[in-house]
């Protein structure tokens, strides 16, 4: 690709690429060309989408359709549960759970003869003879895509396709017609808050960094998405990497920095590869480099790989890690805007925050501020996971209720089970009980009910999940990930974990519950960084909403959900037991005894709760409880 | 975190050492070079035994303690060698609520090793990992590059058989 130095040249590339992209965006194809989009995100790649692409290309070649059909590997469409996903444009038909064996039929019938193969389509899009576009399904209809607008629509490995979607127009606008303060003022007016967790106003961060006087400043991107169960940042990097690159260049201009770093998890190999390609293409096109758009503005971008430390999502720890040290946080102030990476003024925003920036510059602060609630503007991406039908990525305006996200977009809980709690904010967040399902989601509301936005993981739990066990699970994570620098976190979280272990083993007293709560507040007040200060949240929120479960563990020595092994009892229902002795022969510890043809019993002192008897019983007579 | 000294002795080759020295030479003067160098060193040797850490410390002219400190801080760096088949079970939240903890326990029992350890024949190593981002397929485990999703405890035997 040639270097782009003027708006005319950028628009020429845009016009040429628009013809290609419009088959998908506008849903029209004058030439009769079809685009077949196959998801190349991590979820679908794990379920085999690369083999689908290979087979598609072979079959298209065999049927002589090479000039009529383009196969495009995109980023995540969002509906990971149905992967691998394939969409055929211009009509937008949606094939789900693709298998290599289906390809020949689809290529011959749909791509060659124009008849979609209904039996392989996503069932919700088929309504008798009508085939709906994916945009009309319950999963997509309620969504509003800003940060994810290009994900699953363009090829992330071709900068031209990003340019066709107004890419790098915002960077040109900023460099040629806006002052540094103009840019910052637009961001302030838009109300954009950091999408990484705490929700600090982005414009204010940039303002502080601009005000710091120094010969060298840095722009950093936090792509070390560490919350287990959150994968929106990865999807943006995999599906639309240029959106992040453009925004970082804009940030560089606004604060007066000429060097940026993206700190990305090494566990995300696809995202790393696409970022490497995108940075190279942006350099070739002159969107990164020494004299961008001939304005004399200079901006370079480097990648740094994280190495699997959750604490490196904390801003000071992340910068310490880029410097090549153990990623331990340090006290603030001085804030990074004054003294950050290599001791220089630095801003750090997360991926999703950057993904909004170019849109705000182009469409204006008012457009962005028109979405969302009073104090939380715009949209938020959530990674839906756990006990829910449509696991995947959803982007909704701030202020949408949890009920809409879980029941309408997410399709509710599978297997007819009852909703118990939604966990947001990962190890720093809390569990939201059914009575708060109708609260509009925004930063402040979530904090008020004892959780937090976090990066946007949303894990749904049903009646089979034990809330004490979940709290213990998060604590185990924090104990593991605590960097060890400050005592409240290093020792405090370990003690909390031990108390929870006592509770789940039925050895705790009510006094321990009080102690646990006190320790929570102590750690909250005294830990050095955000990781430690928020570590007690999973315990505090479950204590607040599910105290009866804790009490059942402590007083009745019972786990109501039947999860905590030490408290579970396996029992034989005498009414159903035929006395066949199959279970007693299977039992590895000889805990089951009885007379043939009369009900058997389990000696609870010997039973190790392995469940072998349950699997053996043909009469469904043995139950956990 | 506690580390056991590996039972498998270090046997790096001269060729590996030459590659490592080349990497160090290329990156030595970059700001924050230690992490990228360690990452490449782990690509070359498969793990970072004390012998490799010593080579890096000497070539970069920094204390071995500093190298060791960084290596032991990050979960991605391993002081123990990995097996011919690296098994990682995702214990991220989405997988955990769908039962990946039971799958991990079954593997520990079957292989007779704990997290971060390797079977004496060098065939399997077992790790718990945090969210590989395939939450739609939960619960998930990986064996080298192969991903297995939507698992139940009963699938464990079948998967191990494939690599036996």
mmCIF file of N, CA and C in Angstrom, chain A residues 147-220:
data_model
loop_
_atom_site.group_PDB
_atom_site.id
_atom_site.type_symbol
_atom_site.label_atom_id
_atom_site.label_comp_id
_atom_site.label_asym_id
_atom_site.label_seq_id
_atom_site.Cartn_x
_atom_site.Cartn_y
_atom_site.Cartn_z
ATOM 1 N N UNK A 147 -18.364 0.381 20.020
ATOM 2 C CA UNK A 147 -17.009 -0.156 20.133
ATOM 3 C C UNK A 147 -16.838 -1.396 19.252
ATOM 4 N N UNK A 148 -17.903 -2.145 19.078
ATOM 5 C CA UNK A 148 -17.814 -3.389 18.307
ATOM 6 C C UNK A 148 -18.305 -3.203 16.871
ATOM 7 N N UNK A 149 -18.438 -1.938 16.411
ATOM 8 C CA UNK A 149 -19.171 -1.726 15.160
ATOM 9 C C UNK A 149 -18.534 -2.430 13.967
ATOM 10 N N UNK A 150 -17.237 -2.614 13.998
ATOM 11 C CA UNK A 150 -16.585 -3.274 12.860
ATOM 12 C C UNK A 150 -16.307 -4.759 13.091
ATOM 13 N N UNK A 151 -16.501 -5.205 14.331
ATOM 14 C CA UNK A 151 -16.167 -6.598 14.640
ATOM 15 C C UNK A 151 -17.137 -7.533 13.938
ATOM 16 N N UNK A 152 -16.595 -8.455 13.196
ATOM 17 C CA UNK A 152 -17.450 -9.385 12.469
ATOM 18 C C UNK A 152 -17.988 -8.807 11.180
ATOM 19 N N UNK A 153 -17.499 -7.637 10.790
ATOM 20 C CA UNK A 153 -17.981 -7.026 9.559
ATOM 21 C C UNK A 153 -16.848 -6.790 8.570
ATOM 22 N N UNK A 154 -15.676 -6.452 9.103
ATOM 23 C CA UNK A 154 -14.547 -6.206 8.209
ATOM 24 C C UNK A 154 -13.466 -7.243 8.465
ATOM 25 N N UNK A 155 -12.554 -7.332 7.509
ATOM 26 C CA UNK A 155 -11.399 -8.177 7.720
ATOM 27 C C UNK A 155 -10.366 -7.370 8.496
ATOM 28 N N UNK A 156 -10.002 -7.831 9.691
ATOM 29 C CA UNK A 156 -9.076 -7.051 10.516
ATOM 30 C C UNK A 156 -7.656 -7.032 9.958
ATOM 31 N N UNK A 157 -7.401 -7.867 8.965
ATOM 32 C CA UNK A 157 -6.041 -7.935 8.430
ATOM 33 C C UNK A 157 -5.858 -7.074 7.187
ATOM 34 N N UNK A 158 -6.868 -6.225 6.871
ATOM 35 C CA UNK A 158 -6.768 -5.325 5.724
ATOM 36 C C UNK A 158 -7.125 -3.904 6.153
ATOM 37 N N UNK A 159 -6.146 -3.030 6.157
ATOM 38 C CA UNK A 159 -6.366 -1.654 6.601
ATOM 39 C C UNK A 159 -7.379 -0.945 5.700
ATOM 40 N N UNK A 160 -7.454 -1.345 4.410
ATOM 41 C CA UNK A 160 -8.388 -0.699 3.482
ATOM 42 C C UNK A 160 -9.822 -0.836 3.975
ATOM 43 N N UNK A 161 -10.144 -2.007 4.558
ATOM 44 C CA UNK A 161 -11.525 -2.207 4.995
ATOM 45 C C UNK A 161 -11.850 -1.305 6.186
ATOM 46 N N UNK A 162 -10.859 -1.065 7.033
ATOM 47 C CA UNK A 162 -11.079 -0.129 8.136
ATOM 48 C C UNK A 162 -11.256 1.284 7.584
ATOM 49 N N UNK A 163 -10.441 1.641 6.595
ATOM 50 C CA UNK A 163 -10.557 2.976 5.989
ATOM 51 C C UNK A 163 -11.926 3.154 5.333
ATOM 52 N N UNK A 164 -12.445 2.073 4.730
ATOM 53 C CA UNK A 164 -13.773 2.148 4.102
ATOM 54 C C UNK A 164 -14.847 2.466 5.135
ATOM 55 N N UNK A 165 -14.602 2.123 6.375
ATOM 56 C CA UNK A 165 -15.567 2.397 7.453
ATOM 57 C C UNK A 165 -15.169 3.676 8.195
ATOM 58 N N UNK A 166 -14.756 4.701 7.464
ATOM 59 C CA UNK A 166 -14.347 6.009 8.013
ATOM 60 C C UNK A 166 -13.065 5.945 8.831
ATOM 61 N N UNK A 167 -12.288 4.897 8.636
ATOM 62 C CA UNK A 167 -11.064 4.773 9.402
ATOM 63 C C UNK A 167 -10.065 5.876 9.092
ATOM 64 N N UNK A 168 -9.387 6.307 10.113
ATOM 65 C CA UNK A 168 -8.338 7.343 10.068
ATOM 66 C C UNK A 168 -8.848 8.721 9.634
ATOM 67 N N UNK A 169 -10.172 8.869 9.438
ATOM 68 C CA UNK A 169 -10.730 10.198 9.167
ATOM 69 C C UNK A 169 -10.606 11.070 10.426
ATOM 70 N N UNK A 170 -10.845 10.464 11.579
ATOM 71 C CA UNK A 170 -10.778 11.232 12.826
ATOM 72 C C UNK A 170 -9.359 11.721 13.080
ATOM 73 N N UNK A 171 -8.380 10.865 12.781
ATOM 74 C CA UNK A 171 -6.984 11.268 12.983
ATOM 75 C C UNK A 171 -6.660 12.457 12.078
ATOM 76 N N UNK A 172 -7.127 12.409 10.824
ATOM 77 C CA UNK A 172 -6.898 13.532 9.911
ATOM 78 C C UNK A 172 -7.549 14.808 10.428
ATOM 79 N N UNK A 173 -8.808 14.662 10.893
ATOM 80 C CA UNK A 173 -9.535 15.826 11.396
ATOM 81 C C UNK A 173 -8.797 16.468 12.572
ATOM 82 N N UNK A 174 -8.334 15.624 13.482
ATOM 83 C CA UNK A 174 -7.648 16.112 14.673
ATOM 84 C C UNK A 174 -6.354 16.840 14.301
ATOM 85 N N UNK A 175 -5.582 16.223 13.397
ATOM 86 C CA UNK A 175 -4.266 16.786 13.066
ATOM 87 C C UNK A 175 -4.381 18.068 12.248
ATOM 88 N N UNK A 176 -5.440 18.195 11.448
ATOM 89 C CA UNK A 176 -5.503 19.335 10.538
ATOM 90 C C UNK A 176 -6.417 20.447 11.013
ATOM 91 N N UNK A 177 -7.365 20.156 11.906
ATOM 92 C CA UNK A 177 -8.308 21.239 12.228
ATOM 93 C C UNK A 177 -8.606 21.400 13.720
ATOM 94 N N UNK A 178 -7.926 20.639 14.585
ATOM 95 C CA UNK A 178 -8.236 20.781 16.013
ATOM 96 C C UNK A 178 -6.956 21.034 16.809
ATOM 97 N N UNK A 179 -7.100 21.843 17.859
ATOM 98 C CA UNK A 179 -5.956 22.020 18.754
ATOM 99 C C UNK A 179 -5.964 20.892 19.771
ATOM 100 N N UNK A 180 -4.880 20.768 20.542
ATOM 101 C CA UNK A 180 -4.836 19.727 21.577
ATOM 102 C C UNK A 180 -6.005 19.899 22.549
ATOM 103 N N UNK A 181 -6.269 21.142 22.933
ATOM 104 C CA UNK A 181 -7.368 21.383 23.879
ATOM 105 C C UNK A 181 -8.718 21.059 23.267
ATOM 106 N N UNK A 182 -8.870 21.324 21.955
ATOM 107 C CA UNK A 182 -10.131 20.968 21.289
ATOM 108 C C UNK A 182 -10.436 19.489 21.480
ATOM 109 N N UNK A 183 -9.411 18.665 21.240
ATOM 110 C CA UNK A 183 -9.609 17.217 21.340
ATOM 111 C C UNK A 183 -10.034 16.840 22.759
ATOM 112 N N UNK A 184 -9.304 17.380 23.732
ATOM 113 C CA UNK A 184 -9.598 17.050 25.125
ATOM 114 C C UNK A 184 -10.997 17.538 25.507
ATOM 115 N N UNK A 185 -11.362 18.734 25.016
ATOM 116 C CA UNK A 185 -12.689 19.259 25.340
ATOM 117 C C UNK A 185 -13.811 18.404 24.767
ATOM 118 N N UNK A 186 -13.603 17.878 23.546
ATOM 119 C CA UNK A 186 -14.622 17.000 22.964
ATOM 120 C C UNK A 186 -14.794 15.754 23.842
ATOM 121 N N UNK A 187 -13.669 15.197 24.286
ATOM 122 C CA UNK A 187 -13.763 13.995 25.121
ATOM 123 C C UNK A 187 -14.430 14.294 26.462
ATOM 124 N N UNK A 188 -14.079 15.445 27.049
ATOM 125 C CA UNK A 188 -14.708 15.821 28.312
ATOM 126 C C UNK A 188 -16.211 15.967 28.135
ATOM 127 N N UNK A 189 -16.607 16.654 27.040
ATOM 128 C CA UNK A 189 -18.035 16.893 26.803
ATOM 129 C C UNK A 189 -18.788 15.602 26.512
ATOM 130 N N UNK A 190 -18.079 14.625 25.939
ATOM 131 C CA UNK A 190 -18.767 13.373 25.595
ATOM 132 C C UNK A 190 -19.123 12.564 26.835
ATOM 133 N N UNK A 191 -18.395 12.810 27.918
ATOM 134 C CA UNK A 191 -18.654 12.048 29.138
ATOM 135 C C UNK A 191 -18.073 10.653 29.121
ATOM 136 N N UNK A 192 -17.160 10.358 28.190
ATOM 137 C CA UNK A 192 -16.553 9.016 28.122
ATOM 138 C C UNK A 192 -15.775 8.727 29.400
ATOM 139 N N UNK A 193 -16.069 7.576 30.013
ATOM 140 C CA UNK A 193 -15.338 7.146 31.207
ATOM 141 C C UNK A 193 -14.597 5.858 30.895
ATOM 142 N N UNK A 194 -13.493 5.646 31.606
ATOM 143 C CA UNK A 194 -12.635 4.498 31.333
ATOM 144 C C UNK A 194 -13.400 3.186 31.423
ATOM 145 N N UNK A 195 -13.254 2.346 30.392
ATOM 146 C CA UNK A 195 -14.008 1.100 30.337
ATOM 147 C C UNK A 195 -13.284 -0.048 31.039
ATOM 148 N N UNK A 196 -12.138 0.254 31.658
ATOM 149 C CA UNK A 196 -11.356 -0.820 32.254
ATOM 150 C C UNK A 196 -11.820 -1.228 33.637
ATOM 151 N N UNK A 197 -12.636 -0.412 34.278
ATOM 152 C CA UNK A 197 -13.084 -0.834 35.587
ATOM 153 C C UNK A 197 -13.572 0.308 36.457
ATOM 154 N N UNK A 198 -12.679 1.240 36.773
ATOM 155 C CA UNK A 198 -13.028 2.243 37.762
ATOM 156 C C UNK A 198 -13.870 3.374 37.190
ATOM 157 N N UNK A 199 -13.816 3.582 35.877
ATOM 158 C CA UNK A 199 -14.678 4.584 35.264
ATOM 159 C C UNK A 199 -14.215 6.014 35.438
ATOM 160 N N UNK A 200 -12.908 6.234 35.424
ATOM 161 C CA UNK A 200 -12.385 7.593 35.530
ATOM 162 C C UNK A 200 -12.606 8.318 34.194
ATOM 163 N N UNK A 201 -13.050 9.611 34.242
ATOM 164 C CA UNK A 201 -13.307 10.317 32.976
ATOM 165 C C UNK A 201 -12.045 10.388 32.104
ATOM 166 N N UNK A 202 -12.155 9.908 30.881
ATOM 167 C CA UNK A 202 -11.002 9.821 29.984
ATOM 168 C C UNK A 202 -10.429 11.197 29.658
ATOM 169 N N UNK A 203 -11.313 12.150 29.387
ATOM 170 C CA UNK A 203 -10.855 13.495 29.031
ATOM 171 C C UNK A 203 -10.018 14.117 30.132
ATOM 172 N N UNK A 204 -10.426 13.858 31.371
ATOM 173 C CA UNK A 204 -9.695 14.456 32.494
ATOM 174 C C UNK A 204 -8.285 13.862 32.587
ATOM 175 N N UNK A 205 -8.187 12.561 32.362
ATOM 176 C CA UNK A 205 -6.881 11.905 32.363
ATOM 177 C C UNK A 205 -5.962 12.566 31.337
ATOM 178 N N UNK A 206 -6.493 12.782 30.141
ATOM 179 C CA UNK A 206 -5.700 13.372 29.067
ATOM 180 C C UNK A 206 -5.314 14.807 29.415
ATOM 181 N N UNK A 207 -6.258 15.522 30.054
ATOM 182 C CA UNK A 207 -6.004 16.906 30.448
ATOM 183 C C UNK A 207 -4.801 16.988 31.406
ATOM 184 N N UNK A 208 -4.792 16.085 32.398
ATOM 185 C CA UNK A 208 -3.685 16.078 33.356
ATOM 186 C C UNK A 208 -2.354 15.822 32.653
ATOM 187 N N UNK A 209 -2.367 14.840 31.733
ATOM 188 C CA UNK A 209 -1.115 14.475 31.070
ATOM 189 C C UNK A 209 -0.645 15.600 30.159
ATOM 190 N N UNK A 210 -1.590 16.279 29.536
ATOM 191 C CA UNK A 210 -1.198 17.394 28.665
ATOM 192 C C UNK A 210 -0.572 18.516 29.494
ATOM 193 N N UNK A 211 -1.124 18.726 30.684
ATOM 194 C CA UNK A 211 -0.635 19.813 31.539
ATOM 195 C C UNK A 211 0.766 19.545 32.081
ATOM 196 N N UNK A 212 1.184 18.276 32.130
ATOM 197 C CA UNK A 212 2.534 17.966 32.608
ATOM 198 C C UNK A 212 3.552 18.375 31.560
ATOM 199 N N UNK A 213 4.546 19.128 31.980
ATOM 200 C CA UNK A 213 5.561 19.581 31.028
ATOM 201 C C UNK A 213 6.747 18.621 31.073
ATOM 202 N N UNK A 214 7.083 18.069 29.908
ATOM 203 C CA UNK A 214 8.214 17.150 29.855
ATOM 204 C C UNK A 214 8.619 16.974 28.394
ATOM 205 N N UNK A 215 9.895 16.617 28.190
ATOM 206 C CA UNK A 215 10.337 16.451 26.800
ATOM 207 C C UNK A 215 9.845 15.134 26.211
ATOM 208 N N UNK A 216 9.440 14.185 27.054
ATOM 209 C CA UNK A 216 8.966 12.883 26.560
ATOM 210 C C UNK A 216 7.717 12.474 27.333
ATOM 211 N N UNK A 217 6.678 12.088 26.600
ATOM 212 C CA UNK A 217 5.479 11.543 27.236
ATOM 213 C C UNK A 217 5.112 10.241 26.522
ATOM 214 N N UNK A 218 4.258 9.450 27.178
ATOM 215 C CA UNK A 218 3.856 8.175 26.574
ATOM 216 C C UNK A 218 2.342 7.977 26.593
ATOM 217 N N UNK A 219 1.877 7.231 25.573
ATOM 218 C CA UNK A 219 0.478 6.802 25.525
ATOM 219 C C UNK A 219 0.479 5.280 25.633
ATOM 220 N N UNK A 220 -0.229 4.743 26.609
ATOM 221 C CA UNK A 220 -0.264 3.287 26.739
ATOM 222 C C UNK A 220 -1.675 2.746 26.614
#
